XYZ file of C-alpha atoms in Angstrom:
661
model
C -67.827 -20.689 10.195
C -66.590 -17.168 10.914
C -66.702 -17.925 14.656
C -63.493 -19.972 14.821
C -61.565 -17.031 13.252
C -62.659 -14.555 15.936
C -60.169 -13.567 18.633
C -62.201 -15.239 21.359
C -61.759 -18.848 20.144
C -58.019 -18.179 19.604
C -57.789 -17.005 23.174
C -59.564 -20.126 24.290
C -57.190 -22.340 22.309
C -54.163 -20.627 23.770
C -55.615 -20.831 27.241
C -55.899 -24.644 27.196
C -52.188 -25.343 26.838
C -51.562 -22.767 29.503
C -53.977 -24.543 31.834
C -52.356 -27.885 31.158
C -48.936 -26.403 31.776
C -50.114 -24.887 35.023
C -50.991 -28.354 36.357
C -47.572 -29.810 35.411
C -45.041 -30.493 38.130
C -42.572 -27.821 36.918
C -40.664 -25.539 39.267
C -41.811 -21.908 39.418
C -40.176 -19.531 36.918
C -37.032 -17.911 38.277
C -36.330 -14.189 38.110
C -33.736 -14.751 35.393
C -36.147 -16.768 33.269
C -38.806 -14.129 33.719
C -36.362 -11.437 32.600
C -35.492 -13.502 29.541
C -39.182 -13.901 28.638
C -39.763 -10.169 29.037
C -36.758 -9.467 26.806
C -38.127 -11.861 24.196
C -41.508 -10.119 24.213
C -39.790 -6.740 23.899
C -37.759 -8.023 20.978
C -40.892 -9.301 19.266
C -42.504 -5.912 19.679
C -39.397 -4.143 18.359
C -39.333 -6.428 15.347
C -42.885 -5.484 14.596
C -41.887 -1.775 14.486
C -38.853 -2.271 12.247
C -38.417 0.364 9.493
C -39.907 -0.554 6.176
C -42.506 -2.988 7.602
C -46.172 -2.126 7.016
C -48.263 -1.613 10.143
C -51.306 -2.881 8.304
C -49.652 -6.234 7.806
C -50.035 -6.935 11.530
C -53.799 -6.148 11.578
C -56.713 -8.429 10.673
C -57.744 -8.552 7.027
C -60.965 -6.601 7.485
C -59.220 -3.750 9.235
C -56.483 -3.676 6.633
C -59.111 -3.287 3.918
C -60.770 -0.420 5.676
C -57.565 1.343 6.430
C -56.398 0.835 2.868
C -59.536 2.496 1.626
C -59.032 5.413 3.966
C -55.416 5.835 2.888
C -56.374 5.843 -0.805
C -59.037 8.504 -0.255
C -56.688 10.815 1.628
C -53.721 10.427 -0.721
C -55.608 10.895 -3.995
C -55.829 14.715 -3.810
C -52.094 15.090 -3.068
C -51.223 12.959 -6.077
C -52.879 15.512 -8.347
C -50.687 18.382 -7.180
C -47.904 17.561 -9.598
C -46.398 21.026 -9.509
C -45.867 20.842 -5.757
C -44.267 17.423 -5.947
C -41.996 18.568 -8.774
C -40.760 21.522 -6.804
C -39.920 19.280 -3.843
C -38.088 16.639 -5.868
C -34.431 16.639 -4.739
C -31.471 16.512 -7.101
C -30.679 13.034 -8.339
C -27.662 11.724 -6.402
C -24.779 9.918 -8.145
C -25.339 6.312 -9.132
C -22.963 4.892 -6.533
C -24.752 6.824 -3.750
C -28.115 5.491 -4.983
C -26.703 1.996 -4.772
C -25.468 2.523 -1.222
C -28.814 4.074 -0.207
C -30.661 1.036 -1.557
C -28.297 -1.213 0.379
C -29.000 0.791 3.557
C -32.777 0.520 3.030
C -32.578 -3.252 2.720
C -30.360 -3.509 5.766
C -32.740 -1.405 7.926
C -35.487 -3.990 7.368
C -33.459 -6.512 9.326
C -31.528 -4.261 11.657
C -34.201 -4.054 14.386
C -34.532 -7.830 14.465
C -30.790 -8.235 14.688
C -30.582 -5.679 17.494
C -33.440 -7.350 19.309
C -31.844 -10.751 19.022
C -28.605 -9.215 20.221
C -30.460 -8.222 23.388
C -32.522 -11.369 23.810
C -29.993 -14.089 23.106
C -27.468 -12.946 25.730
C -30.293 -12.618 28.245
C -31.571 -16.111 27.511
C -28.074 -17.498 27.522
C -27.333 -15.847 30.856
C -30.571 -17.158 32.326
C -30.475 -20.730 31.047
C -26.811 -21.534 30.486
C -24.586 -22.501 33.424
C -21.576 -20.812 31.770
C -21.145 -17.088 31.064
C -22.183 -16.036 27.540
C -19.466 -15.418 24.945
C -19.927 -12.087 23.146
C -20.344 -12.449 19.392
C -18.395 -10.373 16.877
C -20.413 -8.974 14.028
C -18.773 -8.952 10.627
C -18.992 -5.850 8.523
C -21.371 -6.359 5.638
C -21.914 -2.800 4.385
C -19.580 -1.346 1.721
C -18.054 1.193 4.118
C -17.296 -1.433 6.749
C -15.962 -3.823 4.141
C -13.825 -1.051 2.662
C -12.289 -0.268 6.055
C -11.570 -3.903 6.871
C -10.300 -4.502 3.333
C -7.979 -1.522 3.519
C -6.466 -2.827 6.734
C -6.068 -6.332 5.332
C -4.506 -5.105 2.089
C -2.146 -2.812 3.995
C -1.035 -5.729 6.174
C -0.482 -7.893 3.093
C 1.504 -5.090 1.468
C 3.676 -4.769 4.570
C 4.253 -8.530 4.522
C 5.163 -8.341 0.843
C 7.645 -5.529 1.491
C 9.264 -7.612 4.244
C 9.472 -10.562 1.877
C 11.032 -8.342 -0.776
C 13.599 -7.049 1.699
C 14.388 -10.613 2.720
C 14.517 -11.577 -0.936
C 17.078 -8.844 -1.617
C 19.316 -10.337 1.048
C 18.836 -13.840 -0.309
C 19.592 -12.722 -3.848
C 22.735 -11.008 -2.634
C 23.738 -14.225 -0.892
C 23.047 -16.135 -4.117
C 25.181 -13.694 -6.082
C 28.039 -14.132 -3.632
C 27.637 -17.910 -3.696
C 27.745 -17.962 -7.484
C 30.846 -15.759 -7.484
C 32.494 -18.073 -4.956
C 31.586 -21.083 -7.075
C 33.084 -19.464 -10.162
C 36.277 -18.759 -8.244
C 36.381 -22.336 -6.976
C 35.889 -23.700 -10.456
C 38.597 -21.417 -11.820
C 40.964 -22.569 -9.070
C 40.121 -26.204 -9.793
C 40.759 -25.650 -13.484
C 44.176 -24.169 -12.673
C 44.973 -27.044 -10.309
C 43.998 -29.635 -12.899
C 46.159 -27.864 -15.458
C 49.099 -27.942 -13.074
C 48.649 -31.664 -12.511
C 48.338 -32.192 -16.248
C 51.487 -30.218 -17.012
C 53.418 -32.211 -14.424
C 52.131 -35.493 -15.758
C 53.046 -34.510 -19.320
C 56.543 -33.558 -18.243
C 56.913 -36.867 -16.438
C 55.663 -38.744 -19.506
C 58.245 -37.101 -21.734
C 61.176 -37.821 -19.351
C 63.546 -40.694 -19.841
C 64.198 -43.218 -17.129
C 67.492 -41.514 -16.308
C 65.740 -38.157 -15.978
C 63.018 -39.562 -13.727
C 65.577 -41.403 -11.505
C 69.087 -40.028 -11.949
C 70.297 -42.158 -9.040
C 70.351 -45.152 -11.326
C 73.190 -43.457 -13.242
C 75.676 -43.878 -10.428
C 78.838 -45.757 -11.477
C 81.306 -47.213 -9.000
C 84.026 -46.634 -11.500
C 83.171 -42.917 -11.921
C 83.539 -41.310 -8.548
C 83.667 -37.809 -9.982
C 80.049 -38.158 -11.308
C 78.530 -38.952 -7.913
C 78.037 -35.320 -6.945
C 76.290 -34.438 -10.163
C 74.063 -37.516 -10.037
C 72.996 -36.822 -6.471
C 72.241 -33.177 -7.368
C 70.077 -34.304 -10.274
C 68.371 -36.855 -8.039
C 67.456 -34.110 -5.607
C 65.930 -32.067 -8.371
C 63.925 -35.082 -9.557
C 62.663 -35.786 -6.043
C 61.582 -32.155 -5.561
C 59.737 -32.381 -8.900
C 58.001 -35.534 -7.700
C 56.993 -33.773 -4.475
C 55.665 -30.796 -6.448
C 53.583 -33.136 -8.611
C 52.223 -34.822 -5.481
C 51.349 -31.451 -3.956
C 49.604 -30.426 -7.183
C 47.530 -33.605 -7.083
C 46.501 -32.893 -3.473
C 45.659 -29.281 -4.330
C 43.602 -30.402 -7.310
C 41.676 -32.807 -5.100
C 41.022 -30.083 -2.552
C 39.993 -27.704 -5.342
C 37.439 -30.246 -6.504
C 36.139 -30.496 -2.936
C 35.901 -26.702 -2.817
C 33.932 -26.758 -6.063
C 31.539 -29.312 -4.599
C 31.078 -27.216 -1.435
C 30.603 -24.005 -3.430
C 28.079 -25.682 -5.716
C 26.200 -26.922 -2.672
C 26.209 -23.410 -1.175
C 24.928 -22.013 -4.473
C 22.178 -24.605 -4.571
C 21.192 -23.784 -0.984
C 21.102 -20.061 -1.785
C 19.055 -20.726 -4.925
C 16.575 -22.815 -2.953
C 16.266 -19.983 -0.422
C 15.592 -17.479 -3.210
C 13.065 -19.775 -4.865
C 11.288 -20.299 -1.541
C 11.082 -16.561 -0.889
C 9.844 -15.882 -4.422
C 7.251 -18.626 -4.098
C 6.084 -17.229 -0.762
C 5.811 -13.752 -2.260
C 3.861 -15.087 -5.239
C 1.531 -17.031 -2.934
C 0.874 -13.831 -1.006
C 0.099 -11.917 -4.202
C -2.171 -14.734 -5.385
C -4.077 -14.583 -2.097
C -4.444 -10.809 -2.487
C -5.740 -11.258 -6.042
C -8.330 -13.720 -4.781
C -9.417 -11.192 -2.191
C -9.716 -8.230 -4.564
C -11.607 -10.368 -7.088
C -14.437 -10.589 -4.535
C -14.633 -6.843 -3.846
C -17.758 -5.179 -5.179
C -17.497 -1.844 -7.007
C -19.436 -0.232 -4.142
C -16.756 -1.353 -1.689
C -13.859 -0.130 -3.825
C -15.672 3.198 -4.299
C -15.687 3.625 -0.524
C -12.083 2.444 -0.305
C -10.955 5.219 -2.665
C -12.012 7.974 -0.268
C -11.221 6.447 3.108
C -7.910 7.980 4.168
C -7.177 10.762 1.708
C -5.497 13.802 3.276
C -7.029 17.145 2.263
C -4.891 19.470 0.164
C -5.383 23.191 -0.271
C -6.735 25.455 -2.959
C -6.895 24.267 -6.541
C -5.067 21.021 -5.789
C -7.843 19.893 -3.457
C -10.435 20.725 -6.105
C -8.575 18.663 -8.712
C -8.215 15.778 -6.287
C -11.888 15.783 -5.363
C -13.120 16.062 -8.937
C -11.031 13.087 -10.012
C -12.072 11.093 -6.939
C -15.781 11.740 -7.502
C -15.440 10.867 -11.177
C -13.858 7.537 -10.207
C -16.508 6.811 -7.569
C -19.300 7.608 -10.025
C -17.794 5.144 -12.499
C -17.712 2.425 -9.832
C -21.262 3.333 -8.822
C -22.387 2.792 -12.404
C -20.889 -0.702 -12.332
C -22.486 -1.405 -8.949
C -25.967 -0.321 -10.035
C -25.666 -2.378 -13.227
C -24.487 -5.409 -11.260
C -21.201 -5.606 -13.176
C -18.404 -7.321 -11.228
C -14.924 -6.575 -12.633
C -13.243 -9.810 -13.742
C -9.709 -10.818 -12.839
C -6.909 -9.499 -15.034
C -6.129 -12.983 -16.330
C -9.684 -13.212 -17.710
C -9.303 -9.963 -19.689
C -5.810 -10.584 -21.107
C -7.141 -12.124 -24.333
C -9.916 -10.085 -26.028
C -10.895 -13.201 -27.995
C -11.653 -15.227 -24.841
C -13.548 -12.892 -22.517
C -15.990 -14.064 -19.821
C -19.670 -14.300 -20.633
C -21.432 -10.954 -20.717
C -18.363 -9.005 -21.875
C -17.238 -7.950 -25.319
C -13.891 -6.612 -26.578
C -13.128 -2.925 -26.232
C -11.817 -1.388 -29.457
C -9.540 1.577 -30.076
C -10.075 4.175 -32.785
C -8.794 1.819 -35.496
C -11.022 -1.084 -34.416
C -8.179 -3.003 -32.766
C -9.183 -4.934 -29.612
C -7.638 -3.571 -26.411
C -6.234 -6.291 -24.108
C -6.789 -5.960 -20.380
C -10.212 -4.259 -20.560
C -13.676 -5.166 -21.848
C -17.104 -3.684 -22.518
C -20.315 -4.379 -20.626
C -23.804 -2.880 -20.691
C -24.897 -0.573 -17.864
C -28.505 0.401 -18.341
C -28.779 1.072 -22.056
C -25.210 2.109 -22.852
C -21.818 0.404 -22.986
C -19.298 0.928 -20.223
C -15.592 0.050 -20.098
C -14.809 -2.573 -17.476
C -11.333 -2.676 -15.946
C -9.854 -5.680 -14.212
C -10.438 -6.220 -10.506
C -6.737 -5.645 -9.857
C -6.784 -2.328 -11.711
C -9.925 -1.146 -9.905
C -8.385 -1.916 -6.517
C -5.026 -0.348 -7.406
C -6.617 2.899 -8.589
C -8.813 3.054 -5.473
C -5.786 2.465 -3.239
C -3.924 5.225 -5.068
C -6.840 7.631 -4.521
C -6.848 6.769 -0.812
C -3.273 8.101 -0.585
C -4.105 11.593 -1.854
C -2.330 14.257 0.153
C 0.417 11.989 1.490
C 3.822 13.711 1.449
C 6.482 13.091 -1.167
C 9.714 11.534 0.060
C 12.591 10.453 -2.146
C 12.753 6.650 -2.027
C 9.512 6.442 -0.032
C 7.414 3.302 -0.500
C 4.704 4.028 2.089
C 2.594 3.849 3.996
C 3.250 7.388 5.259
C 5.240 8.922 2.390
C 6.007 8.004 -1.218
C 8.048 8.870 -4.216
C 6.459 8.414 -7.644
C 7.541 4.791 -8.151
C 6.854 3.906 -4.538
C 3.228 5.045 -4.867
C 2.490 3.057 -8.039
C 4.234 -0.024 -6.636
C 2.320 0.188 -3.343
C -1.025 0.630 -5.126
C -0.570 -2.410 -7.351
C 0.965 -4.599 -4.637
C -2.230 -4.095 -2.637
C -4.063 -5.315 -5.735
C -1.938 -8.464 -6.002
C 0.449 -7.274 -8.732
C 4.113 -7.141 -7.704
C 6.070 -4.165 -9.052
C 9.599 -2.903 -8.385
C 9.739 0.408 -6.542
C 11.938 2.206 -9.076
C 10.110 3.992 -11.892
C 12.726 2.980 -14.465
C 12.334 -0.704 -13.544
C 8.549 -0.420 -13.790
C 8.960 0.787 -17.364
C 11.464 -1.951 -18.195
C 9.227 -4.775 -16.922
C 5.773 -3.491 -17.943
C 3.809 -4.288 -21.098
C 3.863 -1.225 -23.386
C 0.584 0.022 -24.816
C 0.129 2.667 -27.522
C -1.292 6.065 -26.645
C -4.461 5.203 -28.610
C -5.215 2.402 -26.125
C -4.509 4.338 -22.923
C -6.866 3.244 -20.124
C -7.455 4.200 -16.502
C -4.936 2.402 -14.291
C -2.114 2.399 -16.859
C 1.267 3.694 -15.694
C 2.310 6.808 -17.580
C 5.992 7.812 -17.728
C 7.533 11.212 -18.327
C 11.060 12.648 -18.132
C 12.650 9.601 -19.793
C 11.038 7.243 -17.303
C 12.219 9.132 -14.213
C 8.630 10.112 -13.338
C 5.569 7.840 -13.268
C 1.917 8.159 -12.301
C -1.393 6.293 -12.515
C -3.648 7.457 -15.318
C -7.100 8.386 -13.938
C -8.804 9.622 -17.097
C -9.616 13.061 -18.509
C -5.935 13.609 -19.321
C -4.885 13.434 -15.676
C -2.507 11.279 -13.636
C -2.338 10.586 -9.916
C 1.272 10.687 -8.750
C 3.600 11.547 -5.886
C 5.353 14.607 -7.243
C 8.662 16.069 -6.117
C 7.522 19.399 -7.549
C 4.397 19.504 -5.389
C 5.850 17.514 -2.453
C 2.708 15.424 -2.106
C 0.459 12.842 -3.746
C -2.043 14.560 -5.994
C -3.824 14.687 -9.356
C -2.183 16.732 -12.101
C -2.586 17.300 -15.816
C -0.624 14.885 -17.978
C 2.078 16.517 -20.094
C 5.099 15.236 -21.983
C 4.248 11.518 -21.982
C 7.137 9.351 -23.156
C 5.767 5.856 -22.454
C 2.819 3.877 -21.098
C 2.609 0.347 -19.717
C -0.228 -1.893 -18.503
C 1.108 -3.952 -15.617
C -1.880 -6.297 -15.413
C -0.854 -7.933 -18.705
C 1.863 -10.611 -18.892
C 5.346 -9.080 -18.687
C 7.417 -8.936 -21.896
C 10.061 -11.599 -22.445
C 12.809 -8.988 -22.755
C 13.063 -5.638 -20.937
C 11.747 -2.593 -22.742
C 14.419 -0.357 -24.284
C 15.196 2.892 -22.428
C 12.920 5.823 -23.157
C 14.271 8.791 -25.150
C 16.127 11.434 -23.139
C 14.085 14.062 -21.390
C 14.114 17.657 -22.573
C 12.697 19.191 -19.391
C 15.829 18.699 -17.336
C 13.765 17.404 -14.419
C 15.130 14.746 -12.134
C 13.446 11.848 -10.355
C 9.676 12.207 -9.937
C 9.654 15.650 -11.529
C 12.357 17.190 -9.361
C 13.076 20.632 -10.840
C 16.579 21.066 -12.262
C 19.201 22.473 -9.939
C 19.724 26.205 -10.392
C 22.957 27.456 -11.890
C 25.001 29.495 -9.424
C 25.112 29.635 -5.618
C 22.973 27.086 -3.807
C 19.881 28.549 -2.186
C 17.342 26.956 0.143
C 14.589 28.262 -2.130
C 12.316 25.468 -3.376
C 9.331 25.302 -5.692
C 10.077 28.815 -6.960
C 8.769 30.344 -3.717
C 10.549 33.043 -1.786
C 11.250 33.058 1.930
C 7.997 33.392 3.847
C 5.956 33.517 0.644
C 5.079 29.827 0.259
C 1.345 29.240 -0.387
C -0.557 27.038 2.042
C -1.413 24.523 -0.687
C 2.291 23.729 -1.092
C 2.659 22.815 2.604
C 1.517 19.871 4.732
C -0.115 20.223 8.121
C 1.600 18.820 11.217
C -1.271 19.570 13.578
C -3.120 22.682 14.631
C -2.018 25.760 12.726
C 1.475 24.408 12.077
C 2.742 23.333 8.643
C 6.006 22.369 6.961
C 7.212 21.330 3.549
C 5.664 17.925 2.973
C 8.842 15.857 3.320
C 9.741 17.738 6.483
C 6.180 17.228 7.730
C 6.491 13.473 7.229
C 9.745 13.450 9.200
C 8.251 15.601 11.942
C 5.183 13.391 12.334
C 7.388 10.318 12.691
C 9.568 12.202 15.194
C 6.509 13.246 17.188
C 5.223 9.667 17.289
C 8.563 8.370 18.569
C 8.725 11.128 21.219
C 5.178 10.383 22.411
C 5.957 6.680 22.671
C 9.018 7.310 24.867
C 7.671 10.146 27.025
C 3.954 9.356 27.095
C 2.946 12.857 25.982
C 2.763 14.678 22.642
C 5.682 16.626 21.234
C 5.293 20.313 22.100
C 5.741 22.836 19.268
C 5.467 26.622 19.284
C 6.499 27.582 15.765
C 6.944 26.048 12.296
C 6.486 27.808 8.950
C 6.552 31.531 9.419
C 5.187 33.786 6.690
C 6.874 37.050 5.794
C 4.260 38.989 7.756
C 4.846 36.663 10.699
C 8.584 37.310 10.453
C 7.965 41.043 10.537
C 5.827 40.693 13.653
C 8.373 38.408 15.331
C 11.243 40.787 14.554
C 9.341 43.723 16.000
C 8.551 41.786 19.160
C 11.978 40.152 19.646
C 14.602 41.902 17.503
C 17.480 40.240 19.332
C 16.151 36.687 18.861
C 14.217 36.748 15.587
C 15.932 36.829 12.204
C 15.551 39.804 9.934
C 12.347 39.411 7.856
C 12.963 37.433 4.695
C 16.025 35.622 6.094
C 14.464 33.322 8.718
C 14.906 29.602 8.198
C 11.280 29.269 9.316
C 10.393 31.044 6.088
C 11.469 27.966 4.105
C 8.997 25.739 6.053
C 11.902 23.548 7.162
C 12.434 24.675 10.775
C 10.537 24.212 14.042
C 10.706 25.644 17.556
C 9.887 23.053 20.218
C 8.914 23.248 23.875
C 7.976 20.880 26.678
C 11.523 20.541 28.021
C 13.293 20.505 24.669
C 13.697 24.259 24.999
C 16.097 23.709 27.929
C 19.561 22.579 26.854
C 20.737 19.516 28.775
C 17.231 18.370 29.795
C 16.143 14.772 29.276
C 13.901 15.848 26.403
C 16.693 17.828 24.739
C 19.141 14.949 25.129
C 16.551 12.624 23.571
C 16.311 14.963 20.586
C 20.085 15.042 20.219
C 20.167 11.230 20.191
C 17.108 10.575 18.014
C 16.082 13.584 15.909
C 18.656 12.804 13.225
C 16.866 9.537 12.444
C 13.921 11.616 11.247
C 15.925 14.222 9.323
C 16.046 16.946 12.000
C 19.250 18.457 13.344
C 20.172 21.368 15.558
C 22.563 23.746 13.793
C 25.827 24.589 15.511
C 24.839 28.166 16.220
C 21.711 27.038 18.116
C 23.429 24.449 20.314
C 24.473 25.246 23.908
C 27.699 27.192 23.668
C 26.966 28.219 20.091
C 26.910 31.704 18.649
C 23.201 32.129 19.407
C 22.027 29.286 21.680
C 18.413 28.270 20.967
C 17.829 24.794 22.374
C 14.295 24.864 20.989
C 15.310 25.445 17.362
C 15.594 22.385 15.057
C 15.819 22.186 11.279
C 15.032 19.570 8.669
C 18.547 19.132 7.340
C 21.016 21.970 7.782
C 20.126 25.267 6.134
C 22.447 28.115 5.283
C 21.724 31.486 6.810
C 20.641 33.796 4.014
């Protein structure tokens, strides 16, 4: 019986079909078909060498047994050297990196087969199909690829939502005007009806002689004719006035009908825009509900801009802490539920239990799950996505009124983060406080919005007593220590029926988003407490190469550079930006007639640039383009630097207009 299992009989069995096929009346194999067969054989061989597949599995049973015995005899001595293996054991990576590594290992088992098929199938299709093959598009299945595609999709949805909100503002304004016009029309109709009513009442109270004085004519009283005819004229004019009032009242009613119709049309337009916006947010919520914690962990670190010094360290520590938390959920197989499922602690999904504060009170909007052998707080899917989106904006510049995607103020950042999670928020920090659901400090959770300075400043709480916010004091998005909290809201819970009362007045004197109070006395271009040319690198934002500006100026410059490159087909040329005090000293020594005295240069405030590439020549096409367009991005050329000015420097441009100090 062993004979049929030997290779020889198998060769004989495979040879018979080959012989029968050789006698068939089939055309000889073409070169294309032969190439396809060779590709198929190569793919089969590649699949056999895929990572993670045992070589012994492809050998006969007897040889596998022998080789297994040899492997056990050679590995047994090394297993006893425990000290050596302990010294070589690497440090245990974070949980979320272990999860991703496991995902990569499983994917490698199939990757060779997929690659092989990607080679074979087009070859077979090209050889056998009469039409050219259509290239296939592979969908991203790994967390990093999903995070990148998700970030793009969420950003596009956020842009669509912002456009809808802008359109909605116009429609609401139109509705307000329509309602005002309707009120005016109704007031005019009320006045017209009153006029008709007064005239009718007067007519009702008149006698027959008063209504028609002409009937009082007497042929025997010729002297009374003049008076009677005068009274008749008055009566006729009164009749005409009453007729006109009736016509005006009718037209006023028509105006009311038209105004009401216009109001209804405007209301329908507003309702349609609101419904479209809500449908968009609902679609985003459906999308984020499917995101795994591993994907959102990757999303958090995709596009963050590096900061400098201690700020970068704070940013990275908070980011890694957040990613480790998501990795714990991923390893435990915990999928964050939707916010609607966590709103009621008494009706949580299976596998979750209520989270309690220090007094034993259930906390709405979060839950507890088990990861390994310990409990872990589970946030909603919307909160997880919003916090990850906020982390991905680290390092973006601060800009008053900015709502993204390139620059933000404090309310613009929190609104953008939650809109990309399917939760619509107004852009103003004060409105976010008014419409959010307040939570006590004892129930503060990651993702809650924390307000300071009487609601003028807001950030996303990220744990460990820190918030992630776009700060006017630091001119960028970053993580800072939480101080002076005046209110907290959880925007994933149902909004309150009535707006929250205003927060108590601030005692810091700061303005919007932590803007330091204006100094008393003469206005100075000094900002952040830094002197001219003595601004630390961590307070500046890079604009490429070794150049840097204050972060709001950097955002304007980058937008200016992009517009210039689009129109001229080449990058914007720059020779100088922020100039330190030492740099000012060197420049003054080299060019005392051109450079400002050290400590007085506008470059020392990180708000001025010197440009080249044609802009340095007054009257050139590039310079004329700057004159026409630079103002749209916040840059101007001071009078003294313009051609014909006191000190012409066509290359010198400033973010705003600075005083010479």
